[in-house]
Amino acid sequence: MREYLIAIVAGVVQGIVEWLPVSSQGNLSMVLAIMRVDPEAAVQLALFFQVGTTLSAATYYRDDIATALSSVPDWRPSSAYDGDSAIATYVVVASLMTGIIGIPLYVFAVDLAGQVSGGLFVAGIGVLLILTGVVQLASESVSMGGRDDPTLVDSLVVGSVQGLAILPGISRSGVTMSALLFRSYEPPAAFRLSFLLSIPASLGAAALTMADAGGVPGIGVGPAATALAVSAAVGYLTIDALMRVLERIPFAAVCFGLGGLAVVGGGLVSVIA
């Protein structure tokens, strides 16, 4: 029953925070650590549970995905970033960059999480959340251009920064959207390109996690399926509302607030322990 309780709480948290430019992995890792899940398993589970909201994103952006897939038979290198082919090329190239950057960092993050106490783990996530807030705040000062279609440079830049988000506390959506804003995209286009790219990244991270752990990490198959179902349902129900919130609330402030609480709370736990 404890595993199912963890699964339901994790699914709800993941379904809500995935759409915010704060770290869903970092916040979920903190929640799992507070529920006395081993820090190493918490990092792995936070990556694995993203599959649920990946299903939500794939459903929400099904028209864009269908358009990208329909362009594959006619894809040519000379027109890789022209018309409908641009999205497919952007996702493939950026995903490759994410793997190149993210896989070595994943090994580092899991090894580090296994060597620190729960309190220090939470405090470390808090520091990374604050750094994400700094990046998000900086991007808000950039004058927006009118760009909608990705280029090769965008693919390389956004894919690279997404690889950094394998570290718990670094917001995948926050850093990718910030990178796209710095590249002069309007916020709606940045959001769309960010979450289209999240689909292969989340599936790849889950596969990497399962390969490393030899199966579902730190939890039974039943509770894991429950967490994925809950996160998918909650994610689909909240994405519209949270996209509207995105236009009104400065999420840099959210990063600073959550990061500060995590640093203080994690520090207190370490001292008490």
XYZ file of C-alpha atoms in Angstrom:
273
model
C 0.000 0.000 0.000
C 2.867 2.377 0.706
C 4.169 1.920 -2.851
C 0.723 2.689 -4.285
C 0.475 5.815 -2.112
C 3.886 6.954 -3.376
C 2.785 6.195 -6.931
C -0.416 8.250 -6.691
C 1.302 11.240 -5.062
C 4.144 11.076 -7.599
C 1.696 10.831 -10.502
C -0.244 13.907 -9.379
C 2.939 15.950 -8.810
C 4.405 14.909 -12.161
C 1.141 15.606 -14.008
C 1.028 19.170 -12.714
C 4.623 20.385 -12.615
C 5.719 18.925 -15.975
C 4.145 21.879 -17.792
C 5.777 24.518 -15.613
C 9.261 25.910 -16.290
C 10.390 24.557 -12.939
C 12.044 21.181 -12.623
C 9.442 18.400 -12.569
C 12.249 15.903 -12.012
C 13.759 18.003 -9.226
C 10.454 18.635 -7.471
C 9.377 15.004 -7.838
C 12.766 13.835 -6.550
C 12.267 16.076 -3.514
C 8.768 14.705 -2.886
C 10.035 11.127 -3.164
C 12.975 11.874 -0.862
C 10.583 13.401 1.702
C 8.532 10.180 1.481
C 11.747 8.326 2.415
C 12.525 6.917 -0.988
C 16.263 6.306 -1.397
C 17.844 9.334 -3.196
C 19.325 7.187 -5.977
C 15.965 5.505 -6.611
C 14.232 8.906 -6.384
C 16.330 10.257 -9.272
C 15.576 7.183 -11.377
C 11.862 7.167 -10.573
C 11.530 10.880 -11.341
C 12.920 10.216 -14.818
C 10.774 7.111 -15.325
C 7.502 8.779 -14.286
C 7.918 11.382 -17.048
C 6.591 8.757 -19.463
C 3.075 9.504 -18.179
C 3.169 13.172 -19.107
C 4.929 12.256 -22.344
C 1.730 10.448 -23.300
C -0.205 13.613 -22.411
C 2.084 15.779 -24.558
C 1.914 13.346 -27.484
C -1.879 13.416 -27.340
C -2.037 17.202 -27.043
C 0.370 17.768 -29.938
C -0.886 14.861 -32.066
C -1.504 17.102 -35.100
C 2.082 18.417 -35.061
C 3.405 14.872 -34.665
C 1.272 13.633 -37.561
C 2.525 16.470 -39.766
C 6.155 15.710 -38.898
C 5.731 11.991 -39.565
C 3.999 12.621 -42.885
C 7.033 14.601 -44.070
C 9.505 11.750 -43.467
C 9.062 9.947 -46.841
C 9.855 13.182 -48.717
C 12.733 14.222 -46.426
C 15.919 15.357 -48.181
C 19.097 16.836 -46.652
C 18.880 19.869 -48.928
C 15.418 20.750 -47.612
C 15.770 19.406 -44.076
C 14.620 22.651 -42.466
C 12.049 23.638 -45.079
C 8.297 23.347 -44.590
C 6.929 20.354 -42.693
C 10.350 18.667 -42.654
C 11.704 21.303 -40.271
C 9.943 19.889 -37.191
C 11.035 16.305 -37.867
C 14.649 17.370 -38.449
C 14.643 19.604 -35.375
C 13.399 16.783 -33.110
C 15.886 14.213 -34.451
C 18.986 16.447 -34.372
C 18.127 17.986 -30.992
C 17.435 14.538 -29.512
C 20.852 13.314 -30.645
C 22.480 16.297 -28.931
C 20.456 15.590 -25.790
C 21.782 12.031 -25.700
C 25.387 13.114 -26.206
C 25.175 15.571 -23.304
C 22.647 13.812 -21.084
C 23.853 10.200 -20.866
C 27.203 10.995 -19.170
C 25.427 13.433 -16.832
C 22.868 10.771 -15.920
C 25.623 8.437 -14.751
C 27.105 11.285 -12.719
C 23.742 12.270 -11.176
C 22.775 8.740 -10.099
C 26.217 8.020 -8.631
C 26.207 11.327 -6.746
C 22.664 10.800 -5.427
C 23.693 7.421 -4.043
C 26.495 9.016 -2.024
C 24.643 11.869 -0.317
C 22.102 11.987 2.474
C 18.451 12.796 1.829
C 18.777 16.302 3.278
C 21.824 17.238 1.241
C 20.150 15.774 -1.840
C 17.097 18.037 -1.367
C 19.315 21.082 -0.697
C 21.361 20.361 -3.828
C 18.188 20.261 -5.913
C 17.236 23.605 -4.364
C 20.485 25.190 -5.576
C 19.839 23.942 -9.112
C 16.267 25.266 -8.983
C 17.609 28.711 -8.052
C 20.041 28.579 -10.982
C 17.130 27.683 -13.264
C 15.309 30.741 -11.932
C 18.284 32.935 -12.846
C 18.215 31.616 -16.426
C 14.442 32.026 -16.646
C 14.653 35.591 -15.312
C 17.347 36.476 -17.838
C 15.275 35.147 -20.737
C 12.339 37.359 -19.766
C 14.417 40.459 -20.533
C 15.082 39.367 -24.111
C 13.079 41.173 -26.785
C 10.905 38.688 -28.652
C 11.219 38.172 -32.380
C 8.686 36.625 -34.685
C 10.325 33.262 -35.330
C 8.320 30.049 -35.530
C 10.359 27.550 -37.590
C 13.502 25.885 -36.177
C 16.954 25.889 -37.759
C 20.035 23.688 -37.382
C 21.515 26.100 -34.834
C 18.295 25.936 -32.805
C 18.424 22.124 -32.876
C 22.008 22.047 -31.607
C 21.498 24.686 -28.912
C 18.170 23.447 -27.562
C 19.220 19.779 -27.701
C 22.379 20.565 -25.741
C 20.639 22.490 -22.965
C 17.975 19.791 -22.730
C 20.769 17.299 -22.035
C 21.659 19.338 -18.937
C 18.127 18.786 -17.611
C 18.985 15.162 -16.797
C 20.305 16.665 -13.537
C 17.520 16.852 -10.914
C 16.629 20.480 -10.254
C 17.370 21.711 -13.778
C 14.040 22.363 -15.462
C 13.867 20.755 -18.899
C 11.011 22.974 -20.008
C 12.553 26.007 -18.309
C 15.975 25.772 -19.949
C 14.681 24.750 -23.392
C 12.055 27.490 -23.472
C 14.612 30.007 -22.224
C 17.012 28.953 -24.989
C 14.262 29.360 -27.579
C 13.339 32.781 -26.180
C 17.003 33.812 -26.441
C 16.802 32.609 -30.055
C 13.983 35.150 -30.642
C 10.992 32.814 -30.640
C 7.611 33.995 -29.400
C 6.487 32.260 -26.157
C 3.762 30.072 -27.768
C 6.225 28.783 -30.393
C 8.881 28.209 -27.712
C 6.411 26.195 -25.621
C 5.382 24.065 -28.619
C 8.947 23.319 -29.732
C 10.008 22.582 -26.160
C 7.326 19.995 -25.531
C 7.568 18.332 -28.926
C 11.212 17.742 -28.057
C 10.273 16.406 -24.625
C 8.599 13.325 -26.094
C 11.679 11.437 -27.384
C 13.793 12.821 -24.522
C 11.457 11.466 -21.844
C 11.113 8.091 -23.550
C 14.896 7.869 -23.887
C 15.446 8.824 -20.245
C 12.954 6.181 -19.102
C 14.638 3.521 -21.236
C 18.052 4.523 -19.875
C 16.735 4.352 -16.322
C 15.207 0.899 -16.782
C 18.360 -0.406 -18.447
C 20.484 0.915 -15.583
C 18.173 -0.427 -12.872
C 17.392 -3.715 -14.598
C 13.668 -2.916 -14.673
C 11.380 -0.402 -12.978
C 13.619 1.284 -10.383
C 12.739 1.026 -6.701
C 9.025 0.209 -7.072
C 6.752 -2.624 -8.176
C 5.269 -2.928 -11.641
C 1.717 -2.318 -10.383
C 2.530 0.921 -8.521
C 4.665 2.077 -11.475
C 1.758 1.559 -13.882
C -0.506 3.426 -11.453
C 1.889 6.383 -11.321
C 2.098 6.550 -15.124
C -1.692 6.396 -15.492
C -2.238 9.103 -12.866
C 0.428 11.412 -14.320
C -0.945 10.948 -17.854
C -4.521 11.723 -16.776
C -3.603 14.679 -14.556
C -1.187 15.994 -17.182
C -3.784 15.975 -19.942
C -6.394 17.651 -17.733
C -4.031 20.420 -16.577
C -2.000 21.297 -19.675
C -4.527 23.823 -21.036
C -4.929 25.593 -17.705
C -1.210 25.671 -17.002
C -0.446 27.059 -20.463
C -2.716 30.003 -19.614
C -0.999 30.424 -16.240
C 2.346 30.426 -18.052
C 1.418 33.735 -19.669
C 0.675 35.462 -16.368
C 3.044 34.324 -13.623
C 6.811 34.991 -13.552
C 8.057 31.455 -13.039
C 11.516 32.684 -12.156
C 9.926 33.663 -8.836
C 8.557 30.122 -8.467
C 12.039 28.690 -9.043
C 13.534 31.030 -6.445
C 10.805 30.231 -3.908
C 10.932 26.457 -4.292
C 14.727 26.475 -4.490
C 15.056 28.554 -1.337
C 12.668 26.312 0.580
C 14.535 23.237 -0.609
C 17.914 24.621 0.473
C 16.609 25.589 3.922
C 14.543 22.429 4.402
C 17.256 20.096 3.137
C 19.820 21.802 5.327
C 17.606 21.397 8.392
C 17.031 17.714 7.645
C 20.810 17.174 7.338
C 21.468 18.940 10.655
C 18.695 17.073 12.504
C 19.741 13.740 11.003
